[in-house]
PDB file of C-alpha atoms and ligand atoms in Angstrom:
ATOM      1  CA  MET A  12       0.000   0.000   0.000  1.00 44.00           C
ATOM      2  CA  ALA A  13       1.557   3.302  -1.081  1.00 52.00           C
ATOM      3  CA  LEU A  14       2.005   5.851   1.644  1.00 70.00           C
ATOM      4  CA  PHE A  15       0.864   8.778  -0.512  1.00 82.00           C
ATOM      5  CA  ALA A  16      -1.758   9.133  -3.241  1.00 81.00           C
ATOM      6  CA  SER A  17      -0.622   9.010  -6.853  1.00 89.00           C
ATOM      7  CA  SER A  18      -1.727  12.103  -8.814  1.00 92.00           C
ATOM      8  CA  THR A  19      -2.673   9.976 -11.819  1.00 90.00           C
ATOM      9  CA  ARG A  20      -4.806   7.533  -9.851  1.00 88.00           C
ATOM     10  CA  ASP A  21      -6.384   9.777  -7.215  1.00 88.00           C
ATOM     11  CA  VAL A  22      -7.022  13.507  -7.058  1.00 90.00           C
ATOM     12  CA  PRO A  23      -4.577  14.620  -4.335  1.00 87.00           C
ATOM     13  CA  VAL A  24      -5.611  16.878  -1.501  1.00 85.00           C
ATOM     14  CA  THR A  25      -4.131  20.295  -2.312  1.00 87.00           C
ATOM     15  CA  SER A  26      -3.175  23.167  -0.047  1.00 90.00           C
ATOM     16  CA  VAL A  27      -2.296  26.842  -0.337  1.00 94.00           C
ATOM     17  CA  VAL A  28       1.251  26.234   0.838  1.00 97.00           C
ATOM     18  CA  PRO A  29       2.897  23.434  -1.135  1.00 98.00           C
ATOM     19  CA  ARG A  30       3.685  20.382   0.958  1.00 98.00           C
ATOM     20  CA  HIS A  31       6.592  19.431  -1.274  1.00 98.00           C
ATOM     21  CA  VAL A  32       8.872  21.768  -3.229  1.00 98.00           C
ATOM     22  CA  ALA A  33      11.497  20.337  -5.608  1.00 99.00           C
ATOM     23  CA  ILE A  34      14.237  22.611  -6.933  1.00 99.00           C
ATOM     24  CA  ILE A  35      16.835  22.446  -9.703  1.00 99.00           C
ATOM     25  CA  MET A  36      19.488  24.763  -8.322  1.00 98.00           C
ATOM     26  CA  ASP A  37      21.020  26.015 -11.559  1.00 98.00           C
ATOM     27  CA  GLY A  38      23.260  28.932 -12.478  1.00 98.00           C
ATOM     28  CA  ASN A  39      26.130  28.721  -9.994  1.00 98.00           C
ATOM     29  CA  GLY A  40      28.774  28.726 -12.710  1.00 98.00           C
ATOM     30  CA  ARG A  41      27.301  31.720 -14.517  1.00 98.00           C
ATOM     31  CA  TRP A  42      26.948  33.611 -11.233  1.00 98.00           C
ATOM     32  CA  ALA A  43      30.678  33.165 -10.639  1.00 98.00           C
ATOM     33  CA  ARG A  44      31.696  33.950 -14.220  1.00 98.00           C
ATOM     34  CA  LYS A  45      29.779  37.228 -14.136  1.00 98.00           C
ATOM     35  CA  ARG A  46      32.037  38.181 -11.233  1.00 98.00           C
ATOM     36  CA  LEU A  47      35.193  36.896 -12.946  1.00 98.00           C
ATOM     37  CA  LEU A  48      35.459  34.197 -10.285  1.00 98.00           C
ATOM     38  CA  PRO A  49      36.108  30.486 -10.834  1.00 98.00           C
ATOM     39  CA  ARG A  50      32.930  28.407 -11.268  1.00 98.00           C
ATOM     40  CA  PHE A  51      33.561  26.783  -7.943  1.00 98.00           C
ATOM     41  CA  ALA A  52      32.971  30.107  -6.148  1.00 98.00           C
ATOM     42  CA  GLY A  53      29.401  29.903  -7.422  1.00 98.00           C
ATOM     43  CA  HIS A  54      28.917  26.410  -6.028  1.00 98.00           C
ATOM     44  CA  HIS A  55      30.327  27.581  -2.724  1.00 98.00           C
ATOM     45  CA  ARG A  56      27.924  30.478  -2.649  1.00 98.00           C
ATOM     46  CA  GLY A  57      25.112  28.128  -3.639  1.00 98.00           C
ATOM     47  CA  VAL A  58      25.413  26.295  -0.321  1.00 98.00           C
ATOM     48  CA  GLU A  59      24.447  29.523   1.443  1.00 98.00           C
ATOM     49  CA  THR A  60      21.341  29.715  -0.709  1.00 98.00           C
ATOM     50  CA  VAL A  61      20.465  26.167   0.308  1.00 98.00           C
ATOM     51  CA  ARG A  62      20.765  27.194   3.958  1.00 98.00           C
ATOM     52  CA  ALA A  63      18.456  30.187   3.398  1.00 98.00           C
ATOM     53  CA  THR A  64      15.985  28.058   1.426  1.00 98.00           C
ATOM     54  CA  VAL A  65      15.742  25.506   4.237  1.00 98.00           C
ATOM     55  CA  LYS A  66      15.061  28.357   6.660  1.00 98.00           C
ATOM     56  CA  THR A  67      12.267  29.705   4.457  1.00 98.00           C
ATOM     57  CA  CYS A  68      10.718  26.222   4.203  1.00 98.00           C
ATOM     58  CA  LEU A  69      10.735  25.927   7.990  1.00 98.00           C
ATOM     59  CA  GLU A  70       9.126  29.357   8.353  1.00 98.00           C
ATOM     60  CA  ARG A  71       6.469  28.715   5.716  1.00 98.00           C
ATOM     61  CA  GLY A  72       5.531  25.241   6.965  1.00 98.00           C
ATOM     62  CA  ILE A  73       6.702  23.365   3.868  1.00 98.00           C
ATOM     63  CA  GLU A  74       7.101  19.698   4.819  1.00 98.00           C
ATOM     64  CA  PHE A  75       9.359  18.368   2.044  1.00 98.00           C
ATOM     65  CA  LEU A  76      12.167  20.157   0.210  1.00 99.00           C
ATOM     66  CA  THR A  77      14.030  18.265  -2.508  1.00 99.00           C
ATOM     67  CA  ILE A  78      17.112  19.781  -4.142  1.00 98.00           C
ATOM     68  CA  PHE A  79      19.054  18.575  -7.172  1.00 98.00           C
ATOM     69  CA  ALA A  80      22.714  18.771  -6.171  1.00 98.00           C
ATOM     70  CA  PHE A  81      24.424  16.545  -8.739  1.00 98.00           C
ATOM     71  CA  SER A  82      22.859  14.801 -11.710  1.00 98.00           C
ATOM     72  CA  SER A  83      23.869  11.481 -13.211  1.00 98.00           C
ATOM     73  CA  GLU A  84      25.019  13.520 -16.229  1.00 98.00           C
ATOM     74  CA  ASN A  85      27.180  15.932 -14.211  1.00 98.00           C
ATOM     75  CA  TRP A  86      30.059  13.391 -14.262  1.00 98.00           C
ATOM     76  CA  ARG A  87      30.595  14.699 -17.806  1.00 98.00           C
ATOM     77  CA  ARG A  88      32.004  17.941 -16.387  1.00 98.00           C
ATOM     78  CA  PRO A  89      35.751  18.574 -16.165  1.00 98.00           C
ATOM     79  CA  GLN A  90      37.267  16.246 -13.610  1.00 98.00           C
ATOM     80  CA  GLU A  91      38.471  19.133 -11.481  1.00 98.00           C
ATOM     81  CA  GLU A  92      34.967  20.571 -11.120  1.00 98.00           C
ATOM     82  CA  VAL A  93      33.513  17.140 -10.269  1.00 98.00           C
ATOM     83  CA  SER A  94      36.162  16.634  -7.630  1.00 98.00           C
ATOM     84  CA  LEU A  95      35.586  20.084  -6.103  1.00 98.00           C
ATOM     85  CA  LEU A  96      31.824  19.443  -6.032  1.00 98.00           C
ATOM     86  CA  MET A  97      32.404  16.178  -4.153  1.00 98.00           C
ATOM     87  CA  GLN A  98      34.628  17.958  -1.641  1.00 98.00           C
ATOM     88  CA  LEU A  99      31.992  20.631  -1.198  1.00 98.00           C
ATOM     89  CA  PHE A 100      29.342  17.977  -0.578  1.00 98.00           C
ATOM     90  CA  VAL A 101      31.503  16.431   2.163  1.00 98.00           C
ATOM     91  CA  LYS A 102      32.174  19.843   3.719  1.00 98.00           C
ATOM     92  CA  ALA A 103      28.522  20.876   3.593  1.00 98.00           C
ATOM     93  CA  LEU A 104      27.448  17.649   5.286  1.00 98.00           C
ATOM     94  CA  LYS A 105      30.054  18.086   8.007  1.00 97.00           C
ATOM     95  CA  ASP A 106      29.192  21.752   8.577  1.00 97.00           C
ATOM     96  CA  GLU A 107      25.424  21.702   8.299  1.00 98.00           C
ATOM     97  CA  VAL A 108      24.056  18.483   9.772  1.00 98.00           C
ATOM     98  CA  SER A 109      24.169  19.606  13.431  1.00 98.00           C
ATOM     99  CA  LYS A 110      22.205  22.728  12.586  1.00 98.00           C
ATOM    100  CA  LEU A 111      19.706  20.773  10.509  1.00 98.00           C
ATOM    101  CA  HIS A 112      19.294  18.353  13.404  1.00 98.00           C
ATOM    102  CA  ARG A 113      18.748  21.182  15.914  1.00 98.00           C
ATOM    103  CA  ASN A 114      16.015  22.542  13.671  1.00 98.00           C
ATOM    104  CA  GLY A 115      14.144  19.260  13.366  1.00 98.00           C
ATOM    105  CA  VAL A 116      15.182  18.611   9.774  1.00 98.00           C
ATOM    106  CA  ARG A 117      15.537  15.045   8.531  1.00 98.00           C
ATOM    107  CA  LEU A 118      18.144  14.628   5.809  1.00 98.00           C
ATOM    108  CA  ARG A 119      17.801  12.043   3.087  1.00 98.00           C
ATOM    109  CA  VAL A 120      19.967  11.535   0.023  1.00 98.00           C
ATOM    110  CA  VAL A 121      18.613   9.869  -3.118  1.00 98.00           C
ATOM    111  CA  GLY A 122      20.540   8.690  -6.152  1.00 98.00           C
ATOM    112  CA  ASP A 123      23.027   5.992  -7.077  1.00 98.00           C
ATOM    113  CA  LEU A 124      25.407   6.500  -4.171  1.00 98.00           C
ATOM    114  CA  SER A 125      27.612   3.536  -5.085  1.00 97.00           C
ATOM    115  CA  ARG A 126      29.752   5.727  -7.333  1.00 97.00           C
ATOM    116  CA  PHE A 127      30.784   8.048  -4.484  1.00 98.00           C
ATOM    117  CA  GLU A 128      33.961   7.686  -2.421  1.00 97.00           C
ATOM    118  CA  PRO A 129      33.517   5.466   0.654  1.00 97.00           C
ATOM    119  CA  GLU A 130      34.108   8.471   2.951  1.00 96.00           C
ATOM    120  CA  LEU A 131      31.224  10.377   1.373  1.00 98.00           C
ATOM    121  CA  GLN A 132      28.961   7.326   1.437  1.00 98.00           C
ATOM    122  CA  ALA A 133      29.673   6.814   5.145  1.00 98.00           C
ATOM    123  CA  LEU A 134      29.050  10.485   5.880  1.00 98.00           C
ATOM    124  CA  ILE A 135      25.725  10.355   4.040  1.00 98.00           C
ATOM    125  CA  ARG A 136      24.659   7.276   6.012  1.00 98.00           C
ATOM    126  CA  SER A 137      25.646   8.740   9.383  1.00 98.00           C
ATOM    127  CA  SER A 138      23.928  12.075   8.616  1.00 98.00           C
ATOM    128  CA  GLU A 139      20.752  10.271   7.618  1.00 98.00           C
ATOM    129  CA  GLU A 140      20.835   8.111  10.731  1.00 98.00           C
ATOM    130  CA  ARG A 141      21.503  11.048  13.026  1.00 98.00           C
ATOM    131  CA  THR A 142      18.498  12.996  11.757  1.00 98.00           C
ATOM    132  CA  ALA A 143      16.217   9.978  11.174  1.00 98.00           C
ATOM    133  CA  ASP A 144      13.683  10.861  13.885  1.00 98.00           C
ATOM    134  CA  ASN A 145      13.175  14.486  12.818  1.00 98.00           C
ATOM    135  CA  LYS A 146       9.807  15.347  11.336  1.00 98.00           C
ATOM    136  CA  ARG A 147       9.567  19.107  10.883  1.00 98.00           C
ATOM    137  CA  LEU A 148      11.038  19.172   7.382  1.00 98.00           C
ATOM    138  CA  ILE A 149      12.336  16.345   5.196  1.00 98.00           C
ATOM    139  CA  LEU A 150      15.251  17.689   3.175  1.00 98.00           C
ATOM    140  CA  THR A 151      16.134  15.377   0.292  1.00 98.00           C
ATOM    141  CA  VAL A 152      19.367  15.922  -1.599  1.00 98.00           C
ATOM    142  CA  ALA A 153      19.389  14.273  -5.027  1.00 98.00           C
ATOM    143  CA  ALA A 154      22.986  13.280  -5.728  1.00 98.00           C
ATOM    144  CA  ASN A 155      24.114  11.205  -8.696  1.00 98.00           C
ATOM    145  CA  TYR A 156      20.398  11.113  -9.301  1.00 98.00           C
ATOM    146  CA  GLY A 157      18.656  10.684 -12.632  1.00 98.00           C
ATOM    147  CA  GLY A 158      14.938  10.323 -13.249  1.00 98.00           C
ATOM    148  CA  ARG A 159      15.512   7.445 -15.673  1.00 98.00           C
ATOM    149  CA  TRP A 160      17.821   5.703 -13.212  1.00 98.00           C
ATOM    150  CA  ASP A 161      15.074   6.000 -10.586  1.00 98.00           C
ATOM    151  CA  ILE A 162      12.368   4.548 -12.823  1.00 98.00           C
ATOM    152  CA  LEU A 163      14.624   1.692 -13.942  1.00 98.00           C
ATOM    153  CA  GLN A 164      15.822   0.750 -10.469  1.00 98.00           C
ATOM    154  CA  ALA A 165      12.186   0.758  -9.329  1.00 97.00           C
ATOM    155  CA  VAL A 166      11.126  -1.427 -12.254  1.00 97.00           C
ATOM    156  CA  ASN A 167      13.964  -3.855 -11.601  1.00 97.00           C
ATOM    157  CA  ARG A 168      13.030  -4.181  -7.949  1.00 96.00           C
ATOM    158  CA  MET A 169       9.328  -4.427  -8.752  1.00 95.00           C
ATOM    159  CA  LEU A 170       9.997  -7.307 -11.137  1.00 94.00           C
ATOM    160  CA  LEU A 171      11.448  -9.300  -8.248  1.00 93.00           C
ATOM    161  CA  SER A 172       8.054  -9.121  -6.523  1.00 88.00           C
ATOM    162  CA  GLU A 173       4.907 -11.028  -7.396  1.00 87.00           C
ATOM    163  CA  PRO A 174       2.703  -9.263  -9.959  1.00 87.00           C
ATOM    164  CA  GLY A 175      -0.624  -7.891  -8.764  1.00 78.00           C
ATOM    165  CA  LYS A 176      -4.003  -8.916 -10.117  1.00 77.00           C
ATOM    166  CA  ASN A 177      -4.263 -10.543 -13.579  1.00 85.00           C
ATOM    167  CA  GLY A 178      -0.539 -11.222 -13.499  1.00 88.00           C
ATOM    168  CA  GLU A 179       0.237  -7.571 -14.341  1.00 90.00           C
ATOM    169  CA  TRP A 180       2.233  -5.076 -12.333  1.00 92.00           C
ATOM    170  CA  THR A 181       0.466  -1.812 -11.568  1.00 90.00           C
ATOM    171  CA  GLU A 182       1.476   1.676 -10.512  1.00 91.00           C
ATOM    172  CA  SER A 183       0.875   0.701  -6.912  1.00 89.00           C
ATOM    173  CA  ASP A 184       3.317  -2.198  -7.237  1.00 92.00           C
ATOM    174  CA  MET A 185       5.983   0.178  -8.556  1.00 93.00           C
ATOM    175  CA  ALA A 186       5.433   3.215  -6.303  1.00 92.00           C
ATOM    176  CA  PRO A 187       7.073   1.786  -3.155  1.00 94.00           C
ATOM    177  CA  HIS A 188      10.310   1.126  -5.080  1.00 97.00           C
ATOM    178  CA  LEU A 189      10.825   4.695  -6.317  1.00 98.00           C
ATOM    179  CA  ALA A 190      13.630   6.501  -4.508  1.00 98.00           C
ATOM    180  CA  MET A 191      11.259   9.029  -2.923  1.00 98.00           C
ATOM    181  CA  SER A 192       8.382   6.739  -1.982  1.00 97.00           C
ATOM    182  CA  TYR A 193       8.451   8.346   1.480  1.00 97.00           C
ATOM    183  CA  ALA A 194       7.259  11.712   0.095  1.00 97.00           C
ATOM    184  CA  PRO A 195       4.153  12.970  -1.665  1.00 96.00           C
ATOM    185  CA  GLU A 196       4.742  14.040  -5.277  1.00 97.00           C
ATOM    186  CA  PRO A 197       6.145  17.586  -5.542  1.00 98.00           C
ATOM    187  CA  ASP A 198       3.433  20.251  -5.615  1.00 98.00           C
ATOM    188  CA  LEU A 199       5.830  22.892  -6.878  1.00 98.00           C
ATOM    189  CA  PHE A 200       8.902  22.478  -9.102  1.00 98.00           C
ATOM    190  CA  ILE A 201      11.295  25.429  -9.311  1.00 99.00           C
ATOM    191  CA  ARG A 202      14.249  25.842 -11.644  1.00 99.00           C
ATOM    192  CA  THR A 203      16.576  28.817 -11.338  1.00 99.00           C
ATOM    193  CA  GLY A 204      19.143  29.899 -13.931  1.00 98.00           C
ATOM    194  CA  GLY A 205      16.827  30.580 -16.859  1.00 98.00           C
ATOM    195  CA  GLU A 206      16.745  27.157 -18.523  1.00 98.00           C
ATOM    196  CA  GLN A 207      13.320  25.620 -18.967  1.00 98.00           C
ATOM    197  CA  ARG A 208      13.994  21.900 -18.864  1.00 98.00           C
ATOM    198  CA  ILE A 209      13.848  18.977 -16.451  1.00 98.00           C
ATOM    199  CA  SER A 210      17.415  17.728 -17.051  1.00 98.00           C
ATOM    200  CA  ASN A 211      16.489  14.170 -15.981  1.00 98.00           C
ATOM    201  CA  PHE A 212      15.289  15.218 -12.510  1.00 98.00           C
ATOM    202  CA  LEU A 213      12.166  13.596 -11.007  1.00 98.00           C
ATOM    203  CA  LEU A 214      10.558  12.351 -14.232  1.00 98.00           C
ATOM    204  CA  TRP A 215       7.916  10.116 -12.671  1.00 97.00           C
ATOM    205  CA  GLN A 216       7.084  12.278  -9.675  1.00 97.00           C
ATOM    206  CA  LEU A 217       6.613  15.593 -11.565  1.00 98.00           C
ATOM    207  CA  ALA A 218       3.568  14.277 -13.470  1.00 97.00           C
ATOM    208  CA  TYR A 219       1.218  16.888 -11.959  1.00 97.00           C
ATOM    209  CA  SER A 220       3.583  19.375 -10.318  1.00 98.00           C
ATOM    210  CA  GLU A 221       3.267  23.101 -10.974  1.00 98.00           C
ATOM    211  CA  PHE A 222       6.358  24.427 -12.792  1.00 98.00           C
ATOM    212  CA  TYR A 223       8.051  27.726 -11.981  1.00 98.00           C
ATOM    213  CA  PHE A 224      11.083  29.027 -13.846  1.00 98.00           C
ATOM    214  CA  THR A 225      13.131  32.066 -12.933  1.00 98.00           C
ATOM    215  CA  ASP A 226      16.091  33.752 -14.621  1.00 98.00           C
ATOM    216  CA  LEU A 227      17.663  34.384 -11.232  1.00 98.00           C
ATOM    217  CA  LEU A 228      20.855  32.397 -10.776  1.00 99.00           C
ATOM    218  CA  TRP A 229      20.838  30.011  -7.828  1.00 98.00           C
ATOM    219  CA  PRO A 230      23.092  32.164  -5.569  1.00 98.00           C
ATOM    220  CA  GLU A 231      20.637  35.051  -6.150  1.00 98.00           C
ATOM    221  CA  PHE A 232      17.544  33.055  -5.170  1.00 98.00           C
ATOM    222  CA  ASP A 233      16.731  34.601  -1.783  1.00 98.00           C
ATOM    223  CA  ALA A 234      13.655  34.434   0.479  1.00 98.00           C
ATOM    224  CA  THR A 235      11.901  37.151  -1.552  1.00 98.00           C
ATOM    225  CA  ALA A 236      12.425  35.177  -4.746  1.00 98.00           C
ATOM    226  CA  PHE A 237      11.205  31.997  -3.065  1.00 98.00           C
ATOM    227  CA  ASP A 238       8.110  33.821  -1.823  1.00 98.00           C
ATOM    228  CA  ALA A 239       7.425  34.995  -5.392  1.00 98.00           C
ATOM    229  CA  ALA A 240       7.452  31.344  -6.485  1.00 98.00           C
ATOM    230  CA  LEU A 241       5.092  30.440  -3.637  1.00 98.00           C
ATOM    231  CA  ALA A 242       2.792  33.336  -4.590  1.00 98.00           C
ATOM    232  CA  SER A 243       2.732  32.121  -8.187  1.00 98.00           C
ATOM    233  CA  PHE A 244       1.872  28.628  -6.961  1.00 98.00           C
ATOM    234  CA  GLN A 245      -1.084  30.045  -5.053  1.00 97.00           C
ATOM    235  CA  GLN A 246      -2.489  31.498  -8.281  1.00 95.00           C
ATOM    236  CA  ARG A 247      -2.533  28.153 -10.060  1.00 96.00           C
ATOM    237  CA  GLU A 248      -5.667  26.152 -10.595  1.00 94.00           C
ATOM    238  CA  ARG A 249      -4.710  22.521 -10.095  1.00 94.00           C
ATOM    239  CA  ARG A 250      -7.256  20.593 -12.097  1.00 94.00           C
ATOM    240  CA  PHE A 251      -5.714  17.099 -12.305  1.00 93.00           C
ATOM    241  CA  GLY A 252      -7.632  16.425 -15.505  1.00 93.00           C
ATOM    242  CA  ARG A 253     -10.925  17.934 -14.385  1.00 92.00           C
ATOM    243  CA  THR A 254     -12.591  21.133 -15.640  1.00 94.00           C
ATOM    244  CA  SER A 255     -12.660  24.530 -13.903  1.00 94.00           C
ATOM    245  CA  GLU A 256     -16.423  24.181 -13.559  1.00 93.00           C
ATOM    246  CA  GLN A 257     -15.973  20.966 -11.649  1.00 91.00           C
ATOM    247  CA  LEU A 258     -13.568  22.673  -9.284  1.00 90.00           C
ATOM    248  CA  LEU A 259     -15.933  25.617  -8.709  1.00 88.00           C
ATOM    249  CA  GLY A 260     -18.730  23.192  -7.964  1.00 82.00           C
ATOM    250  CA  ASP A 261     -16.646  21.359  -5.422  1.00 66.00           C
ATOM    251  CA  SER A 262     -17.994  21.812  -1.929  1.00 51.00           C
ATOM    252  CA  PRO A 263     -15.634  20.551   0.778  1.00 53.00           C
ATOM    253  CA  ALA A 264     -17.743  17.385   0.900  1.00 44.00           C
ATOM    254  CA  THR A 265     -17.377  16.669  -2.820  1.00 42.00           C
ATOM    255  CA  THR A 266     -13.662  17.497  -2.693  1.00 44.00           C
ATOM    256  CA  ALA A 267     -13.247  14.856  -0.040  1.00 39.00           C
ATOM    257  CA  ALA A 268     -15.289  12.448  -2.157  1.00 39.00           C
ATOM    258  CA  ALA A 269     -13.131  13.160  -5.200  1.00 40.00           C
ATOM    259  CA  THR A 270     -10.055  12.551  -3.105  1.00 43.00           C
ATOM    260  CA  SER A 271     -11.064   9.028  -2.300  1.00 38.00           C
ATOM    261  CA  ARG A 272     -12.411   8.256  -5.758  1.00 38.00           C
ATOM    262  CA  ARG A 273     -10.123   6.045  -7.785  1.00 39.00           C
ATOM    263  CA  ILE A 274      -9.800   7.350 -11.350  1.00 38.00           C
ATOM    264  CA  ASP A 275      -8.457   4.333 -13.168  1.00 38.00           C
ATOM    265  CA  ALA A 276      -9.688   1.477 -10.972  1.00 32.00           C
TER     266      ALA A 276
HETATM  267  C1  IPE B  19      24.168  24.131 -10.864  1.00 56.44           C
HETATM  268  O1  IPE B  19      24.900  25.179 -11.366  1.00 56.44           O
HETATM  269  C2  IPE B  19      24.961  23.272  -9.897  1.00 56.44           C
HETATM  270  C3  IPE B  19      25.319  21.946 -10.406  1.00 56.44           C
HETATM  271  C4  IPE B  19      24.943  21.421 -11.535  1.00 56.44           C
HETATM  272  C5  IPE B  19      26.169  21.164  -9.545  1.00 56.44           C
HETATM  273  P1  IPE B  19      25.762  25.018 -12.687  1.00 56.44           P
HETATM  274  O2  IPE B  19      27.120  24.549 -12.318  1.00 56.44           O
HETATM  275  O3  IPE B  19      25.054  24.141 -13.666  1.00 56.44           O
HETATM  276  O4  IPE B  19      25.818  26.496 -13.199  1.00 56.44           O
HETATM  277  P2  IPE B  19      25.711  26.998 -14.697  1.00 56.44           P
HETATM  278  O5  IPE B  19      24.447  26.431 -15.273  1.00 56.44           O
HETATM  279  O6  IPE B  19      26.913  26.504 -15.421  1.00 56.44           O
HETATM  280  O7  IPE B  19      25.680  28.487 -14.582  1.00 56.44           O
HETATM  281  C1  IPE B  20      20.900  20.255 -13.567  1.00 56.44           C
HETATM  282  O1  IPE B  20      21.719  21.328 -13.891  1.00 56.44           O
HETATM  283  C2  IPE B  20      21.515  19.455 -12.470  1.00 56.44           C
HETATM  284  C3  IPE B  20      21.680  20.111 -11.182  1.00 56.44           C
HETATM  285  C4  IPE B  20      21.284  21.302 -10.851  1.00 56.44           C
HETATM  286  C5  IPE B  20      22.353  19.322 -10.191  1.00 56.44           C
HETATM  287  P1  IPE B  20      22.694  21.271 -15.152  1.00 56.44           P
HETATM  288  O2  IPE B  20      23.312  22.613 -15.258  1.00 56.44           O
HETATM  289  O3  IPE B  20      23.610  20.122 -15.047  1.00 56.44           O
HETATM  290  O4  IPE B  20      21.654  21.019 -16.327  1.00 56.44           O
HETATM  291  P2  IPE B  20      21.857  21.098 -17.901  1.00 56.44           P
HETATM  292  O5  IPE B  20      22.970  20.178 -18.265  1.00 56.44           O
HETATM  293  O6  IPE B  20      22.170  22.503 -18.259  1.00 56.44           O
HETATM  294  O7  IPE B  20      20.530  20.670 -18.458  1.00 56.44           O
HETATM  295 MG1   MG B  21      23.765  24.497 -15.180  1.00 56.44          MG
END
């Protein structure tokens, strides 16, 4: 039994403040280049933006924040940049986990971690264990993550289980194997840095997320910019396949009914 509703099978319960925000933190390199600094200075600065973003999530009551830190395609970058990014990841974990823990934040890391150095893998495990009981905010860092990798690893694990009814596997058989099965699907997807693409982030989970793109570079994305994204989210009409008229006609009672109604049963 999946922990959270699937947006394609059930109409999810929606709220004014998104429960789950997923962010592609892009533009660090350009931020640095504009200042004639090495690209790494932008990544360094980007960690500060992560800190501020976590703070805003805590203040606004957002329950899940997922950030794309390193994609499965980012290994294609110059070896020096990859190596500096790995060192920065280690440093950020060492520096930030105590503060996250004090603030009730649970840290989780998703992605194919087997390619990381043993030291980094151990640090990830210990940070996750240390914060495992925290419930105020679940901060997920996607590292060596790819949406296709996620779908494939879920399919491979699902195929080891017994198929559901009629000998066929269903969405509900697959859902528990996805890397983020512990979280509802993102309500709001944000990408900074001006590009308007998914870059192999959460392909399955973004099925019904609201998209928000900004030209601001990640180090420039402050609380005001985040609030602008949240304000935009509040203007959206989330129809999940239905018509506006249906939404207007929804009394709280019928909304609840729609929530429990299976669409594709
Ligand atoms: C995003 O910033 C951070 C990572 C991918 C690690 P970029 O490094 O992609 O910055 P730009 O897009 O080159 O400016
Ligand atoms: C996406 O940014 C990955 C992360 C932010 C970690 P990229 O800068 O790598 O994306 P592309 O290659 O421009 O699509
Ligand atoms: Mg980029």
